[in-house]
Coordinates of C-alpha atoms in Angstrom, one line a residue:
M1 CA 158.7 118.4 117.0
R2 CA 159.9 122.0 116.5
P3 CA 159.1 124.4 119.4
A4 CA 156.0 126.4 119.1
D5 CA 156.9 129.8 117.7
P6 CA 155.9 133.3 118.6
Y7 CA 152.5 134.1 117.2
A8 CA 151.7 137.6 115.8
T9 CA 150.3 139.7 118.6
R10 CA 146.9 140.9 117.6
R11 CA 145.6 144.3 118.4
E12 CA 142.2 145.7 117.8
Q13 CA 143.7 148.2 115.3
G14 CA 144.6 145.2 113.2
E15 CA 148.3 145.3 113.6
S16 CA 150.5 142.3 113.7
E17 CA 153.9 142.5 115.5
R18 CA 156.0 139.4 115.6
G19 CA 159.0 139.5 117.8
G20 CA 161.1 137.2 115.7
T21 CA 160.7 134.6 112.9
Q22 CA 158.3 131.7 112.5
T23 CA 161.3 129.3 113.1
G24 CA 162.5 130.5 116.4
G25 CA 161.5 131.9 119.8
G26 CA 160.4 128.8 121.7
H27 CA 157.0 129.7 123.1
P28 CA 153.5 130.8 122.1
V29 CA 152.4 134.4 122.6
H30 CA 149.2 135.6 124.2
L31 CA 146.9 137.3 121.7
E32 CA 145.8 140.6 123.2
T33 CA 143.9 143.8 122.6
P34 CA 144.8 147.3 123.8
L35 CA 142.9 147.9 127.0
H36 CA 142.8 151.7 126.6
S37 CA 141.4 151.7 123.1
R38 CA 138.5 154.1 122.8
S39 CA 136.5 151.7 120.6
L40 CA 136.7 148.6 118.5
A41 CA 138.6 150.2 115.6
P42 CA 139.3 149.2 112.0
P43 CA 142.8 148.6 110.9
R44 CA 145.0 151.6 111.5
P45 CA 145.5 152.7 107.8
C46 CA 141.7 153.3 107.6
A47 CA 141.2 154.7 111.1
P48 CA 141.3 158.5 110.2
C49 CA 138.9 157.9 107.3
P50 CA 138.9 161.3 105.6
I51 CA 137.8 159.6 102.4
P52 CA 133.9 160.0 102.8
D53 CA 134.3 163.8 102.6
R54 CA 136.0 163.7 99.2
P55 CA 133.9 165.3 96.4
N56 CA 135.0 162.6 93.9
L57 CA 133.5 159.7 96.0
T58 CA 129.9 158.4 96.0
V59 CA 129.1 155.5 98.2
L60 CA 125.9 153.6 97.3
T61 CA 124.4 151.2 99.9
G62 CA 121.8 148.6 99.1
A63 CA 123.2 148.1 95.6
Q64 CA 124.1 144.8 94.0
A65 CA 126.5 144.8 91.0
D66 CA 125.0 142.9 88.1
R67 CA 127.8 142.9 85.5
I68 CA 130.8 144.8 84.2
V69 CA 130.1 146.7 81.0
V70 CA 132.6 145.9 78.3
E71 CA 132.8 147.8 75.0
N72 CA 135.3 147.1 72.3
G73 CA 137.6 145.2 74.6
R74 CA 137.5 147.7 77.4
A75 CA 135.7 147.8 80.7
V76 CA 133.7 151.1 80.7
G77 CA 131.3 150.7 83.6
V78 CA 129.2 148.6 86.0
T79 CA 125.5 147.8 85.9
Y80 CA 123.9 147.4 89.3
E81 CA 120.4 147.0 90.9
R82 CA 119.2 149.3 93.6
G83 CA 115.7 149.7 94.9
G84 CA 114.3 147.5 92.2
R85 CA 115.9 149.6 89.4
M86 CA 118.8 148.8 87.1
E87 CA 121.4 151.6 86.8
T88 CA 124.7 151.9 85.0
V89 CA 127.7 153.9 86.2
R90 CA 130.4 154.8 83.6
A91 CA 134.1 154.8 84.3
D92 CA 136.3 157.7 83.1
A93 CA 139.5 155.7 83.6
E94 CA 139.2 152.2 85.1
V95 CA 136.8 149.7 86.7
I96 CA 138.3 148.3 90.0
L97 CA 136.9 145.0 91.2
S98 CA 137.4 144.4 95.0
A99 CA 134.7 141.9 96.0
G100 CA 136.8 139.1 97.4
A101 CA 137.7 135.5 96.5
V102 CA 134.1 134.5 95.9
N103 CA 132.3 137.6 94.6
S104 CA 135.0 138.9 92.3
P105 CA 135.1 135.8 90.1
W106 CA 131.3 135.6 90.4
L107 CA 130.9 139.1 89.0
L108 CA 133.4 138.4 86.2
L109 CA 131.6 135.2 85.2
R110 CA 128.2 136.9 85.2
S111 CA 129.8 139.6 83.0
G112 CA 130.8 137.0 80.4
I113 CA 134.5 137.0 81.5
G114 CA 135.7 133.5 82.2
P115 CA 135.9 130.0 80.7
A116 CA 133.9 130.2 77.5
D117 CA 132.5 126.6 77.6
E118 CA 131.3 127.0 81.2
L119 CA 129.7 130.4 80.4
R120 CA 127.8 129.0 77.4
A121 CA 126.6 126.1 79.4
V122 CA 124.6 128.4 81.7
G123 CA 123.4 130.7 78.9
V124 CA 125.9 133.6 79.4
D125 CA 127.2 135.3 76.3
V126 CA 131.0 135.1 76.2
V127 CA 132.6 138.6 76.3
H128 CA 136.1 137.4 77.0
D129 CA 137.4 133.9 77.2
L130 CA 139.6 133.7 80.3
P131 CA 140.0 130.1 81.6
G132 CA 141.4 130.9 85.0
V133 CA 138.4 132.9 86.4
G134 CA 137.1 131.1 89.4
K135 CA 139.8 128.4 89.4
N136 CA 142.7 127.9 91.8
L137 CA 140.4 128.4 94.9
H138 CA 142.1 127.3 98.0
D139 CA 141.5 127.8 101.7
Q140 CA 142.9 126.8 105.0
L141 CA 141.0 124.0 106.7
E142 CA 140.9 123.8 110.5
V143 CA 140.8 120.6 112.6
Y144 CA 139.9 121.0 116.2
I145 CA 139.7 119.2 119.6
T146 CA 137.6 120.3 122.6
R147 CA 138.3 119.4 126.2
A148 CA 136.2 119.9 129.3
S149 CA 137.7 122.2 131.9
A150 CA 138.1 121.1 135.5
Q151 CA 137.7 124.7 136.6
P152 CA 135.4 127.6 135.6
L153 CA 138.2 129.3 133.6
S154 CA 136.5 129.6 130.2
Y155 CA 134.2 132.1 128.4
S156 CA 131.4 129.5 128.4
G157 CA 128.2 131.2 129.5
E158 CA 129.6 134.7 129.3
D159 CA 127.3 135.5 126.4
R160 CA 124.2 135.2 128.7
W161 CA 122.3 138.5 128.5
D162 CA 122.9 139.6 132.1
R163 CA 126.7 138.8 131.9
A164 CA 126.9 140.3 128.5
L165 CA 125.4 143.5 129.8
R166 CA 127.8 143.6 132.7
H167 CA 130.7 143.1 130.3
A168 CA 129.5 145.9 128.1
V169 CA 129.3 148.3 131.1
Q170 CA 132.8 147.2 132.3
Y171 CA 134.3 147.8 128.9
G172 CA 132.5 151.1 128.5
L173 CA 133.8 152.4 131.8
Y174 CA 137.2 150.8 132.2
R175 CA 138.1 149.3 128.8
T176 CA 138.7 145.9 130.6
G177 CA 137.0 142.6 130.9
P178 CA 135.9 139.9 128.5
A179 CA 134.7 142.4 125.9
T180 CA 138.3 143.3 125.2
A181 CA 139.1 139.7 124.3
T182 CA 139.8 138.1 120.9
I183 CA 138.4 134.8 122.1
T184 CA 141.4 133.3 120.3
E185 CA 143.7 133.9 123.2
A186 CA 146.9 132.2 122.1
G187 CA 148.5 130.6 119.1
A188 CA 151.6 129.1 117.6
F189 CA 153.3 128.0 114.4
L190 CA 155.0 124.7 114.1
S191 CA 156.4 122.3 111.5
S192 CA 154.6 119.0 110.8
A193 CA 158.0 117.2 110.4
D194 CA 161.6 117.8 111.0
D195 CA 162.4 118.2 107.3
V196 CA 159.7 121.0 106.9
T197 CA 161.9 124.1 107.0
S198 CA 159.1 126.7 107.4
P199 CA 156.1 126.0 109.7
D200 CA 153.1 124.5 108.0
L201 CA 150.8 124.2 110.9
Q202 CA 149.1 127.1 112.8
L203 CA 147.5 126.5 116.2
H204 CA 144.8 128.6 117.9
F205 CA 143.7 128.2 121.5
L206 CA 140.3 129.3 122.7
P207 CA 139.1 129.1 126.3
A208 CA 135.6 128.2 125.1
Y209 CA 133.7 125.3 123.6
V210 CA 133.7 125.4 119.8
V211 CA 131.3 122.7 118.4
W212 CA 129.2 123.3 115.3
K213 CA 125.8 121.7 115.0
D214 CA 125.4 119.0 112.4
G215 CA 124.3 120.6 109.1
S216 CA 124.2 124.0 110.6
H217 CA 126.2 127.3 110.7
T218 CA 125.4 127.9 114.4
A219 CA 127.4 126.7 117.4
E220 CA 126.2 124.2 120.0
K221 CA 125.5 125.4 123.5
I222 CA 127.5 123.1 125.6
P223 CA 126.9 123.1 129.4
G224 CA 129.8 123.7 131.7
H225 CA 133.3 125.0 130.9
G226 CA 135.6 123.8 128.1
V227 CA 138.5 124.8 125.8
T228 CA 139.2 124.3 122.2
L229 CA 142.5 123.9 120.2
L230 CA 142.5 124.2 116.4
A231 CA 145.2 123.1 114.0
C232 CA 145.3 124.6 110.5
N233 CA 147.3 123.5 107.5
V234 CA 148.6 126.9 106.3
R235 CA 149.9 125.6 102.9
P236 CA 147.1 123.4 101.4
R237 CA 147.8 121.8 98.0
S238 CA 144.2 121.1 97.2
R239 CA 142.5 123.4 94.7
G240 CA 138.8 124.1 94.1
A241 CA 136.7 126.5 92.1
V242 CA 134.0 129.1 92.0
T243 CA 131.6 128.2 89.1
L244 CA 128.5 129.8 87.7
V245 CA 125.3 127.9 88.2
S246 CA 123.0 130.4 86.6
K247 CA 123.2 133.8 84.9
D248 CA 120.5 134.9 87.3
R249 CA 122.3 137.0 90.0
S250 CA 119.8 135.8 92.6
V251 CA 121.3 132.3 92.2
L252 CA 124.6 132.0 94.2
P253 CA 127.6 130.4 92.5
A254 CA 128.9 127.0 93.4
V255 CA 131.8 127.3 95.8
D256 CA 133.8 124.1 96.0
P257 CA 137.1 124.4 98.0
N258 CA 137.8 120.7 97.3
Y259 CA 139.3 120.3 100.7
L260 CA 141.7 117.4 101.3
D261 CA 141.7 116.4 97.6
D262 CA 145.5 116.2 97.7
P263 CA 146.8 113.3 99.8
H264 CA 149.4 115.5 101.3
D265 CA 146.7 117.7 102.9
W266 CA 145.3 114.6 104.6
E267 CA 148.7 113.8 106.1
I268 CA 149.0 117.3 107.5
A269 CA 145.5 117.3 108.9
V270 CA 146.1 114.0 110.7
E271 CA 149.5 115.2 112.0
G272 CA 147.9 118.5 113.2
F273 CA 145.3 116.5 115.1
R274 CA 148.0 114.4 116.8
R275 CA 150.1 117.5 117.7
M276 CA 147.0 119.1 119.4
R277 CA 146.8 116.0 121.6
E278 CA 150.5 116.4 122.5
V279 CA 149.8 120.0 123.5
F280 CA 146.9 119.1 125.7
A281 CA 149.1 116.3 127.3
A282 CA 151.6 119.0 128.4
P283 CA 152.2 119.3 132.2
A284 CA 151.0 122.9 132.1
F285 CA 147.4 121.6 131.6
A286 CA 147.6 119.1 134.4
G287 CA 144.7 119.6 136.8
L288 CA 143.0 122.2 134.5
L289 CA 141.4 119.8 132.0
K290 CA 139.0 116.9 132.1
E291 CA 137.9 114.5 129.4
E292 CA 138.1 115.1 125.7
W293 CA 134.7 116.2 124.6
L294 CA 135.2 116.1 120.9
P295 CA 136.1 113.7 119.3
G296 CA 136.7 111.7 122.4
A297 CA 139.6 109.5 123.6
S298 CA 138.2 106.5 121.6
V299 CA 139.3 108.1 118.3
E300 CA 142.9 106.9 118.0
T301 CA 143.7 105.3 114.6
D302 CA 144.5 107.2 111.4
E303 CA 141.2 105.9 109.9
E304 CA 139.2 107.1 113.0
I305 CA 140.9 110.5 112.9
R306 CA 140.2 110.9 109.2
A307 CA 136.5 110.0 109.7
Y308 CA 136.3 112.7 112.5
I309 CA 138.1 115.3 110.3
R310 CA 135.8 114.5 107.3
R311 CA 132.8 115.2 109.5
W312 CA 133.9 118.1 111.7
A313 CA 136.7 120.0 110.1
K314 CA 135.8 123.6 109.1
T315 CA 137.0 126.5 107.0
D316 CA 139.4 129.1 108.5
Y317 CA 137.7 131.7 106.3
H318 CA 140.8 132.4 104.2
P319 CA 139.8 131.8 100.6
V320 CA 142.1 133.1 98.0
G321 CA 143.4 132.5 94.4
T322 CA 140.3 132.7 92.2
C323 CA 141.6 135.6 90.0
K324 CA 145.2 134.7 90.4
M325 CA 148.0 137.0 89.4
G326 CA 150.6 135.7 86.9
V327 CA 151.5 135.2 83.3
D328 CA 150.5 131.5 82.8
D329 CA 147.4 130.2 81.1
L330 CA 145.3 130.2 84.2
A331 CA 146.4 133.7 85.4
V332 CA 143.5 136.2 85.5
V333 CA 145.5 139.4 86.2
D334 CA 149.0 140.5 85.4
P335 CA 151.6 141.7 87.9
E336 CA 149.9 145.2 87.8
L337 CA 146.6 143.5 88.6
R338 CA 145.1 144.3 85.2
V339 CA 142.8 141.6 83.8
H340 CA 144.5 139.8 80.9
G341 CA 143.1 140.7 77.5
L342 CA 140.9 143.5 78.6
D343 CA 141.7 147.2 79.1
G344 CA 140.4 149.3 81.9
L345 CA 139.8 146.5 84.5
R346 CA 141.7 145.5 87.5
V347 CA 141.1 143.1 90.4
I348 CA 142.5 144.1 93.7
D349 CA 141.7 141.7 96.6
S350 CA 142.7 138.4 98.0
S351 CA 141.5 136.6 94.9
I352 CA 144.7 137.6 93.1
M353 CA 147.0 135.6 95.4
P354 CA 148.6 132.8 93.3
N355 CA 149.3 130.9 96.5
I356 CA 148.1 131.4 100.0
I357 CA 150.5 132.7 102.6
S358 CA 151.6 130.6 105.6
G359 CA 149.2 132.4 108.0
N360 CA 146.2 134.7 108.2
T361 CA 145.2 136.6 105.1
Q362 CA 144.0 139.9 106.5
A363 CA 147.3 141.7 106.5
P364 CA 148.3 140.6 102.9
S365 CA 144.8 141.6 101.7
M366 CA 145.4 145.1 103.1
M367 CA 148.8 145.1 101.5
I368 CA 147.2 144.1 98.1
G369 CA 144.9 147.1 98.5
E370 CA 147.7 149.5 99.3
K371 CA 149.8 148.2 96.4
G372 CA 146.9 148.2 94.0
A373 CA 146.2 151.8 94.9
A374 CA 149.8 152.7 94.2
L375 CA 149.7 151.0 90.9
I376 CA 146.5 152.9 89.9
L377 CA 148.1 156.2 90.9
A378 CA 151.3 155.4 89.0
G379 CA 149.4 154.8 85.9
A380 CA 147.0 157.8 86.2

């Protein structure tokens, strides 16, 4: 097993500073926030935020985009619903779509831009046949193990109202305490095998129980103290899709990440599980941990581990790829982020990534925004 590598130090301003490469360094790094920050701030490029005062910007809240208006092969505006009324705003130059890996393809599909057969099947008039819209969806899947803690060293119970109030006061006065924490306190990158030249597993350590209720999006309240370790395959090969279910915008699209469809992804998931157990067996944890709470020590064979993963693995919330950039048949945008076959329309968000990066997607998404802005200005 390769040594765990330095993980990008996280700061509340959203910066990532890695002291080295993913293939060297020999130890995980604590994930921290600046204790003297005046507030929980957005990423630094947006922090000054002079934009709202610009006379050429109007921000509408409570508005839902309905469709992109296309005339004679050019995107000329957007129709949206606000306060029960349908409105249309016209574009002098370009329409920029930045709604993310689910909503960007959803809006394109509702606008008649996408695979023609699929659009006709739900009653949407085809404006532009573009087969790749909504395809190539991929996301990083997390597998996790929870262990009971032998000592009260976790965040368990710290969200109780009286403690939460105390933490808020402490943060307000001194900028210290649990309110400064990321919850994900440490991490590492490692390779699943010796012949993997670039780390394909990412670990996150949380001093708290993380157990999701069956069939629910809420976490279980587990009594006592515990810790959680998560392993994520950062280069999944499985591909899913965002597809239109109805032309009615009140009906959400079908989002199928198709996790673990590729056998290789199963291999990495099982290997990640076994690596987490190796970490928990390290001498540094001796005396600090008790029994394995989930899935439990009885889960040992590959078949048992796969059954556990199938039931309890979860998204890492890194969907990308549904409006991918490229020049092949499934590409939606070209290298300048312009939608193939239409004028006046660009997509600028994580959906344009042809392949996910080997890590978190926030920083590259910010980069895509910065690069997209530069491309727009260059063509103005």
